[in-house]
Coordinates of C-alpha atoms and ligand atoms in Angstrom, one line a residue:
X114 CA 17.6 -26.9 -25.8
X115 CA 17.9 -30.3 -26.9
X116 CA 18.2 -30.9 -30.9
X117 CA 15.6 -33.0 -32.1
X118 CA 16.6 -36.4 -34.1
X119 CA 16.5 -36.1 -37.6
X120 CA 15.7 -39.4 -39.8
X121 CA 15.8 -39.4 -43.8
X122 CA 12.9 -42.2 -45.4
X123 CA 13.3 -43.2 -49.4
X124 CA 10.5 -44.4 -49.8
X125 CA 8.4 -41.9 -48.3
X126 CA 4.9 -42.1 -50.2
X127 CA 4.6 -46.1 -49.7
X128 CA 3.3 -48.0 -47.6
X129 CA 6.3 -48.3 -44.9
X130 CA 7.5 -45.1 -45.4
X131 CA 4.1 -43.7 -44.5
X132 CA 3.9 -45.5 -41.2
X133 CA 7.5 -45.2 -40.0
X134 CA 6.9 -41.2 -40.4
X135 CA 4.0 -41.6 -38.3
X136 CA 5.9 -43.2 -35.6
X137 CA 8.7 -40.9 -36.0
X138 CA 6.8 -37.8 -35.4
X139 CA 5.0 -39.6 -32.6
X140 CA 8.6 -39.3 -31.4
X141 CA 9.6 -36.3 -31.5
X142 CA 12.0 -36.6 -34.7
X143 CA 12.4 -34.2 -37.4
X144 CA 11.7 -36.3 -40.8
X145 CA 12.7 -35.9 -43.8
X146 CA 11.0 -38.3 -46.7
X147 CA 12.4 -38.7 -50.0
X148 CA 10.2 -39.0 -53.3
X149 CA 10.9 -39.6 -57.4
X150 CA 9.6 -37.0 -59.5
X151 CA 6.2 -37.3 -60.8
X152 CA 4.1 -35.4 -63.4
X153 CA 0.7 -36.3 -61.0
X154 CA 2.1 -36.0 -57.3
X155 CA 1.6 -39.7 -55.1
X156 CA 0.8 -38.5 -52.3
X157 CA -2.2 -40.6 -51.0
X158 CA -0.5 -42.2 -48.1
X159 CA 1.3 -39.3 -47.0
X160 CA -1.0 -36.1 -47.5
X161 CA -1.8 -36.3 -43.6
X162 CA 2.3 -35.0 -43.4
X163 CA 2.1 -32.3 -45.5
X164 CA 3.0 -29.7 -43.2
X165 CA 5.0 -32.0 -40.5
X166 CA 7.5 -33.3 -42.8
X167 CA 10.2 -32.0 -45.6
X168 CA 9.8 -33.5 -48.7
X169 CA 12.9 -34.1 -50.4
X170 CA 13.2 -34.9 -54.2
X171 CA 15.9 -37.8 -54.8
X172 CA 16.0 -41.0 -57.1
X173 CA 17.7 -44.5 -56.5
X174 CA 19.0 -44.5 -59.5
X175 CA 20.7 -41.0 -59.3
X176 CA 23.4 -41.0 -56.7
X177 CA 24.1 -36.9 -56.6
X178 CA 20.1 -36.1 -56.1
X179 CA 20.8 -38.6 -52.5
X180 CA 24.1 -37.0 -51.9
X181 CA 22.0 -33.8 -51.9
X182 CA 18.8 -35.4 -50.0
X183 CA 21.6 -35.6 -47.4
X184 CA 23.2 -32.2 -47.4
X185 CA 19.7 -31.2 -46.7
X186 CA 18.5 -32.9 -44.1
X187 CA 22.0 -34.1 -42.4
X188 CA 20.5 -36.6 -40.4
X189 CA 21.4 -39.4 -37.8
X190 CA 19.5 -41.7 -39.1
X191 CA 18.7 -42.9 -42.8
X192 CA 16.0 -45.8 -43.6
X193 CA 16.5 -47.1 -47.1
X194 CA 12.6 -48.4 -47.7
X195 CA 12.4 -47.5 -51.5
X196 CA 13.4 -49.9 -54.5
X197 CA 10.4 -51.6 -57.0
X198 CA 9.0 -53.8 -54.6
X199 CA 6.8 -55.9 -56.5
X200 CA 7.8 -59.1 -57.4
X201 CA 5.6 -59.9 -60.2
X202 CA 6.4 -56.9 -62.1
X203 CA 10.4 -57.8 -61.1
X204 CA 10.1 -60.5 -64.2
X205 CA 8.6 -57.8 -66.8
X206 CA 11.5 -55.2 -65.8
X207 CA 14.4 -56.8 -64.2
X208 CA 17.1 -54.7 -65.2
X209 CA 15.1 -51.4 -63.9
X210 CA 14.0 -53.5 -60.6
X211 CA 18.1 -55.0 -60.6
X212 CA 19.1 -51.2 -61.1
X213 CA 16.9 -49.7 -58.0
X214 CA 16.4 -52.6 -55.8
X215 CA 19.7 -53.7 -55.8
X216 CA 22.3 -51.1 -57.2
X217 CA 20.2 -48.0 -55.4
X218 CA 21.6 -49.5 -51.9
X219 CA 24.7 -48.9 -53.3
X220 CA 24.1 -45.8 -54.3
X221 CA 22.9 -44.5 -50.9
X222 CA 25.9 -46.0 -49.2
X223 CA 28.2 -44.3 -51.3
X224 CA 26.3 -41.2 -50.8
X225 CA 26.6 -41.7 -47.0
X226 CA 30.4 -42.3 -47.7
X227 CA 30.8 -39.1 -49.7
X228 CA 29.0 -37.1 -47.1
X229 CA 31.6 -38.4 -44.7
X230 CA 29.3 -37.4 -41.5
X231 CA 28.8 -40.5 -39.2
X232 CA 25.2 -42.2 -38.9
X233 CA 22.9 -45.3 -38.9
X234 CA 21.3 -46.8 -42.1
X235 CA 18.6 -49.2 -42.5
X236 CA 18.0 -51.4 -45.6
X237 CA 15.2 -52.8 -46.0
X238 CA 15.6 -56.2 -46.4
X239 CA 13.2 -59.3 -47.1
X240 CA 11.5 -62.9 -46.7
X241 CA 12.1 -62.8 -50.5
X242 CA 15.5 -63.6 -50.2
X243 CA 15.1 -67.2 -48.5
X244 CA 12.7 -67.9 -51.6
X245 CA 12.2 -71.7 -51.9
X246 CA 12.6 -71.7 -48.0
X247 CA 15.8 -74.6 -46.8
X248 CA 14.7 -74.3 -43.3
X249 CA 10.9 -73.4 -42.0
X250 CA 11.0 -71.3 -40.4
X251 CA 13.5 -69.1 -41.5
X252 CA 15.8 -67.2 -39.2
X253 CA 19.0 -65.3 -39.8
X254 CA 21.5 -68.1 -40.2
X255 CA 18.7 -69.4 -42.6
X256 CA 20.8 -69.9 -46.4
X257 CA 18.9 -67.6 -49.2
X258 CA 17.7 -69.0 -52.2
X259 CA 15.5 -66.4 -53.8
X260 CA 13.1 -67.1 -56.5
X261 CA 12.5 -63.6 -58.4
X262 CA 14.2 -60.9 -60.1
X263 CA 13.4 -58.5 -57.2
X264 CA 14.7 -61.3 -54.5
X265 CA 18.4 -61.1 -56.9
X266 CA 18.2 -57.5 -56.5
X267 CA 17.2 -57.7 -52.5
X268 CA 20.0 -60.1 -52.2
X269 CA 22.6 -58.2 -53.6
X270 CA 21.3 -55.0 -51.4
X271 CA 21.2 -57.4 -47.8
X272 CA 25.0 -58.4 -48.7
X273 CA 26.6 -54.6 -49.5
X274 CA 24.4 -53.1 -47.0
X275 CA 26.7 -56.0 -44.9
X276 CA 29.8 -55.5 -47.0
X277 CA 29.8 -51.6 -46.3
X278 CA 29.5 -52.4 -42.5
X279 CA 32.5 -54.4 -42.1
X280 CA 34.9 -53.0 -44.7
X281 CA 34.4 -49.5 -43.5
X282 CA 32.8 -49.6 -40.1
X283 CA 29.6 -48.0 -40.9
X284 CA 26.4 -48.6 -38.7
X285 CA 24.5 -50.6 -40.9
X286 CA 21.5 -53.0 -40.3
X287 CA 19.0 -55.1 -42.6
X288 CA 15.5 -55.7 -41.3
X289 CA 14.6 -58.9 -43.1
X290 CA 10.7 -58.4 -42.8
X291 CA 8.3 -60.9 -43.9
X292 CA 5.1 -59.4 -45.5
X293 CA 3.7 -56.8 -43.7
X294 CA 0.2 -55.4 -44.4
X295 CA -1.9 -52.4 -44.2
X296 CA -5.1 -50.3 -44.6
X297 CA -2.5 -48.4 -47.0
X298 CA -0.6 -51.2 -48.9
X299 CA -0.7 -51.0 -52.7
X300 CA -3.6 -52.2 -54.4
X301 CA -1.6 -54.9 -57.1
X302 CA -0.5 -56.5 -53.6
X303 CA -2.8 -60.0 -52.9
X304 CA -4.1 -58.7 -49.6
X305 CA -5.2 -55.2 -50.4
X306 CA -6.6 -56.7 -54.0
X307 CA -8.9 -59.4 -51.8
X308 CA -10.0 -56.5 -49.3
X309 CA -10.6 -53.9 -52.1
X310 CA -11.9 -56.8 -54.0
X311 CA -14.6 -57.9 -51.2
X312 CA -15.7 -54.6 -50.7
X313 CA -16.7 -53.9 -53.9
X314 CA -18.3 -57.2 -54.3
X315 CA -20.4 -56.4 -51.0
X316 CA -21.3 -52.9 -51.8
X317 CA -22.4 -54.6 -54.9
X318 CA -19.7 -53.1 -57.4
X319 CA -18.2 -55.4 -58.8
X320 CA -18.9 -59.4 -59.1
X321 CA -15.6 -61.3 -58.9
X322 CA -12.1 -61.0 -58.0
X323 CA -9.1 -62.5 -60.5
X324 CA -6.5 -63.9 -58.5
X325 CA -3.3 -66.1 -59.9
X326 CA -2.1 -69.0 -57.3
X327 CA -4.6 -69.4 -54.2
X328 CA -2.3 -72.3 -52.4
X329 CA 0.9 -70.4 -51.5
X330 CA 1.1 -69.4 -47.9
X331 CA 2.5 -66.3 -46.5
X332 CA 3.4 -64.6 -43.1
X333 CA 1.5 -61.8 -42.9
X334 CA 2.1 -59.0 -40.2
X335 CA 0.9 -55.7 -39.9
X336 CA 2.9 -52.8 -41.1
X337 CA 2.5 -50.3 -38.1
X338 CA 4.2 -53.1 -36.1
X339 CA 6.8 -53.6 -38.0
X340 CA 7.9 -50.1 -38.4
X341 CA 8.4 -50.3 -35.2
X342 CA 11.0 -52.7 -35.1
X343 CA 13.0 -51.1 -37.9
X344 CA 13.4 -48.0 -35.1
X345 CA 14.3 -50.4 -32.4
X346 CA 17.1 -52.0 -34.9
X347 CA 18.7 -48.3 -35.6
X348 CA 18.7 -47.8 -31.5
X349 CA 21.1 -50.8 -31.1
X350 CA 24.5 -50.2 -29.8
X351 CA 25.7 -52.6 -32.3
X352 CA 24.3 -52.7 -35.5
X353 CA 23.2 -56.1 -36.4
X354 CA 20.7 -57.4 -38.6
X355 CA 16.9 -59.3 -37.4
X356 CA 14.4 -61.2 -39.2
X357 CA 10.8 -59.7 -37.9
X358 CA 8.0 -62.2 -38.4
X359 CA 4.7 -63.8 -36.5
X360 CA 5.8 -67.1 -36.8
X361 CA 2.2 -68.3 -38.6
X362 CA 1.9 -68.8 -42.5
X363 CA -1.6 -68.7 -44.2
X364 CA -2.7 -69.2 -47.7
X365 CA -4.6 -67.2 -50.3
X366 CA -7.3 -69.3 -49.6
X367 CA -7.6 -69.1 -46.1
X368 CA -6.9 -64.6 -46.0
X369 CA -9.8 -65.0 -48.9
X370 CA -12.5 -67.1 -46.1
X371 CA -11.9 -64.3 -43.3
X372 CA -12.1 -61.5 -45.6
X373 CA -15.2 -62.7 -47.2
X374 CA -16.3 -63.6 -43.6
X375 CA -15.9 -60.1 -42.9
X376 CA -19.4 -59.4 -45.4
X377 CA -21.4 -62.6 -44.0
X378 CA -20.2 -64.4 -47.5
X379 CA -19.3 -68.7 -46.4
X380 CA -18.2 -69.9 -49.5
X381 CA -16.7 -67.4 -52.2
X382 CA -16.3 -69.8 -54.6
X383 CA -18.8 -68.1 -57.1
X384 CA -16.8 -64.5 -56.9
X385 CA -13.0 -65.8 -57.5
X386 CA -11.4 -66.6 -60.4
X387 CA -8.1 -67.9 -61.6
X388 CA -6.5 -66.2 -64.1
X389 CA -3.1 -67.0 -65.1
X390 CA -2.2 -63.4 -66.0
X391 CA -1.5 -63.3 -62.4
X392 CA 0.6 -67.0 -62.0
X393 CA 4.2 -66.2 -61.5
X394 CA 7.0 -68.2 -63.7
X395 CA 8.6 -69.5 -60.1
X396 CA 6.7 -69.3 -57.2
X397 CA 7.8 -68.5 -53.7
X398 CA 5.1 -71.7 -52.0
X399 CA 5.7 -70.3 -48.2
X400 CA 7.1 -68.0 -46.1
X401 CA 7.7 -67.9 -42.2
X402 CA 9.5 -66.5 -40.3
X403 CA 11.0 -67.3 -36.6
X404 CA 11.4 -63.6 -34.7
X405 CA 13.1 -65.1 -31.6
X406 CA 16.1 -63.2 -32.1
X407 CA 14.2 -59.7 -32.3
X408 CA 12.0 -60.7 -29.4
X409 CA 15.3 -61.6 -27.0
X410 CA 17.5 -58.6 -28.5
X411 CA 14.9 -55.8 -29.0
X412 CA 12.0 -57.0 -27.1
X413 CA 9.9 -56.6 -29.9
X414 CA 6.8 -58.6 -30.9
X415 CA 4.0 -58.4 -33.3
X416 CA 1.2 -57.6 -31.9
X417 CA -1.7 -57.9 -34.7
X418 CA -3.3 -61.1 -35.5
X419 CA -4.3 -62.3 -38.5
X420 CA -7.7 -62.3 -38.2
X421 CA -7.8 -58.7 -37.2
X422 CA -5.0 -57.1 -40.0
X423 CA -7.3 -59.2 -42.4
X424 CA -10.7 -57.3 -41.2
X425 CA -9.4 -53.8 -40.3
X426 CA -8.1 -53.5 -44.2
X427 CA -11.6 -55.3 -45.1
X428 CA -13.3 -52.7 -43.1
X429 CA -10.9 -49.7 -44.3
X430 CA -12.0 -50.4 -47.6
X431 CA -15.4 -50.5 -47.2
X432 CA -15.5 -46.9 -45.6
X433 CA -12.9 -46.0 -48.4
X434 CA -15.4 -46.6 -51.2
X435 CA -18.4 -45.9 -49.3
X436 CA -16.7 -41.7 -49.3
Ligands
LIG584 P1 5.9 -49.6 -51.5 O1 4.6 -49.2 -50.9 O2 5.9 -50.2 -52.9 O3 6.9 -48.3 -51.5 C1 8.1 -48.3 -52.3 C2 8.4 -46.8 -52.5 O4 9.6 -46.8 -53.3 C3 7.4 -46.1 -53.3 O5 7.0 -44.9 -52.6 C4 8.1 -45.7 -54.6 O6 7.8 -44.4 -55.1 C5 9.5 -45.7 -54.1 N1 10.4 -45.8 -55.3 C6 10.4 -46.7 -56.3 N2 11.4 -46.5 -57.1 C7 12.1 -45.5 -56.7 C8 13.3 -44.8 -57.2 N3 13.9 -45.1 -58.3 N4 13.7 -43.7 -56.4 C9 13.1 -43.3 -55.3 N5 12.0 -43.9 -54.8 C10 11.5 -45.0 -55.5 O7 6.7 -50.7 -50.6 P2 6.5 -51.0 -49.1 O8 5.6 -52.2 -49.0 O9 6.3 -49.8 -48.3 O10 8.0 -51.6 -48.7 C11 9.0 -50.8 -48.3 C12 10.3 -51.5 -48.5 O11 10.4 -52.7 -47.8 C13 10.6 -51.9 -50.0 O12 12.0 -51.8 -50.2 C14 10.2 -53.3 -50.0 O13 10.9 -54.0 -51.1 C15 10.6 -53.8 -48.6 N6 9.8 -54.9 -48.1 C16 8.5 -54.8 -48.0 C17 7.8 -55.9 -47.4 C18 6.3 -55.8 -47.3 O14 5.7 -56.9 -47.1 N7 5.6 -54.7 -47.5 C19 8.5 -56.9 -46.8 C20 9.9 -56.9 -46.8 C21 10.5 -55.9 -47.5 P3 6.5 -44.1 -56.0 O15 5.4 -43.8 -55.1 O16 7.0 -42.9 -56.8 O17 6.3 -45.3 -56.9
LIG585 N1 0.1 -59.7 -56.3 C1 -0.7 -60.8 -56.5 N2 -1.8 -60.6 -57.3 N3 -0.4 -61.9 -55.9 C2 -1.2 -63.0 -56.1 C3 -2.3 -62.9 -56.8 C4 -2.7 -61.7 -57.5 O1 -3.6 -61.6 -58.2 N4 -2.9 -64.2 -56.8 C5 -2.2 -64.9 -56.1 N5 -1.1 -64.2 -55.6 C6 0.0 -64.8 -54.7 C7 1.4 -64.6 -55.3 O2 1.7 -65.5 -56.3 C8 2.2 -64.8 -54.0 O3 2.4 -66.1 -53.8 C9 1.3 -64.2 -52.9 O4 0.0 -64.1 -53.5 C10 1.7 -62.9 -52.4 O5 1.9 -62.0 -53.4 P1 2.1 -60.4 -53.2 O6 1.0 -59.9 -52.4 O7 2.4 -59.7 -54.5 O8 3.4 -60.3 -52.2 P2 4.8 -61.1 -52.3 O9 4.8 -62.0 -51.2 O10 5.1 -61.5 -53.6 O11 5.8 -59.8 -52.0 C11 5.6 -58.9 -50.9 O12 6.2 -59.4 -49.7 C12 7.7 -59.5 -49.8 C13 8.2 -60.1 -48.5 O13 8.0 -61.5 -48.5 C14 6.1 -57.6 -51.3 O14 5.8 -56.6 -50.3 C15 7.6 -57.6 -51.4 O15 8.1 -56.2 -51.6 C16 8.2 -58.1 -50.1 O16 9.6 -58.2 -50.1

């Protein structure tokens, strides 16, 4: 009988780690999905596994509770999705998003190293890190200049995930994702604020949304997709790493007219407001990304549009609160 593949996910409750265990069962691997402690279990994007998937209790910032995730689950392939991912909060605790974002890549790859069994690890790597963009749009040779305490931390994680690789031969890739999107992303995150926010306002709960800066521009894909392409990455004979993109950049403004379109609303000038609670003290003004590389090497391509990631997390929402 053949043994199945077994994969190990930090990260397991968010938003990517949710997805890439869907597609993982979808193919037939044994998963494994790593989670912090918690007094209230966070479980909301993952209580469809329950049943399907070991849950394994392990923290960045404690590099024996991964040795052990690994003992237990001893698996050929590891995805590294965890770390404080969002980068406002990155300036109100930058030692704590330094010590998980950053320093916890280390950790697992010293795990990995310990455990002394060979097999593939993915870091999760990001747009972040080319920050105040030097070339539009960015592809792997792109230089990084990131702009936030979290893009420090990512930067440090891309270049010892890289380190590793050449000074001691380990299969290692980085997935430099731009922002990928979902009926299940968190809801601080612009995108799932505006959709959560525009469902209340038509379902007439709430009257206005507070948003910080409206004109930066982003490339937004969506996250089942780009799960994807983090498998196809780990099933290279050559680990290597790929910026995965859409190629298009929109602004607040413009993900705020379809998502307002989505309710019959034109103009939703009367149910926005700035508030610079949410401004950020440097600003990342666009992202975008150029996925030529990924289409040529892994024959991958996004296959989402805007228009539609925007609506189906519109619509998602609207369900979500009508339960
Ligand atoms: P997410 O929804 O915020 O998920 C991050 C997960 O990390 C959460 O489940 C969180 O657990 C866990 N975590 C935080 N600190 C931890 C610690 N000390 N030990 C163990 N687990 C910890 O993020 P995502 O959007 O799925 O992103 C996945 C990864 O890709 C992240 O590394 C992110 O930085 C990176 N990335 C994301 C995008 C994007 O647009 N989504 C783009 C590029 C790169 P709790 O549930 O306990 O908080
Ligand atoms: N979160 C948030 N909340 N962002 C706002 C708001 C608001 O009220 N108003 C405007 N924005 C702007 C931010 O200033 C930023 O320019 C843009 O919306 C996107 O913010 P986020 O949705 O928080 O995402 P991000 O681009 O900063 O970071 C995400 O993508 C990265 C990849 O580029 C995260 O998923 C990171 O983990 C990921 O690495």
């Amino acid at each position: 009988m053949k043994t199945k593949k077994r994969a190990l996910i930090t990260g397991i409750n968010g938003m990517d780690g949710s997805h890439l265990a869907d597609l993982l069962i979808e193919k037939d691997y044994e998963v494994f999905g790593v989670e912090r402690r918690s007094s209230v279990k966070n479980r909301k994007n993952t209580s469809h596994l329950e049943g399907k998937i070991t849950f394994l209790t392990g923290d960045l910032t404690d590099q024996n509770s991964l040795f052990r995730c690994l003992k237990n689950s001893n698996p050929h392939e590891v995805y590294n999705l965890a770390a404080q991912s969002f980068v406002g909060e990155s300036w109100n605790t930058p030692e704590q998003t330094s010590d998980v974002t950053g320093l916890g890549a280390l950790r697992m790859l010293e795990a990995i190293r310990e455990y002394g069994r060979r097999l593939k690890f993915y870091q999760a790597s990001t747009s972040e890190l080319y920050g105040r963009m030097v070339e539009n749009p960015a592809k792997e040779t792109t230089p990084f200049y990131p702009r936030s305490p979290y893009g420090v931390a990512k930067l440090y994680a891309h270049w010892i995930t890289k380190n590793y690789r050449e000074s001691y031969d380990m299969f290692n890739v980085s997935g430099i994702l731009f922002n990928h999107e979902s009926e299940r992303r968190g809801l601080e995150f612009v995108t799932r604020k505006i959709s959560n926010g525009v469902a209340k306002i038509s379902l007439g709960l709430s009257d206005h949304i507070s948003l910080g800066n409206l004109d930066s521009k982003r490339d937004w894909g969506y996250a089942p997709d780009y799960v994807e392409a983090m498998w196809l990455m780990m099933q290279q004979d050559n680990p290597d790493d790929f910026v995965i993109a859409t190629g298009e950049a929109y602004s607040i403004r413009e993900f705020l007219d379809v998502a307002f379109e989505c309710v019959g609303i034109n103009n939703w000038n009367q149910y926005v407001r700035q508030d610079p609670r949410f401004m950020r003290p440097a600003e990342v003004d666009v992202l975008r990304g150029d996925y030529s590389k990924a289409k040529k090497e892994l024959g991958w391509e996004p296959r989402t549009d805007f228009k539609t990631l925007v609506s189906n997390m519109v619509k998602s929402d609207i369900n979500f609160l009508k339960e």
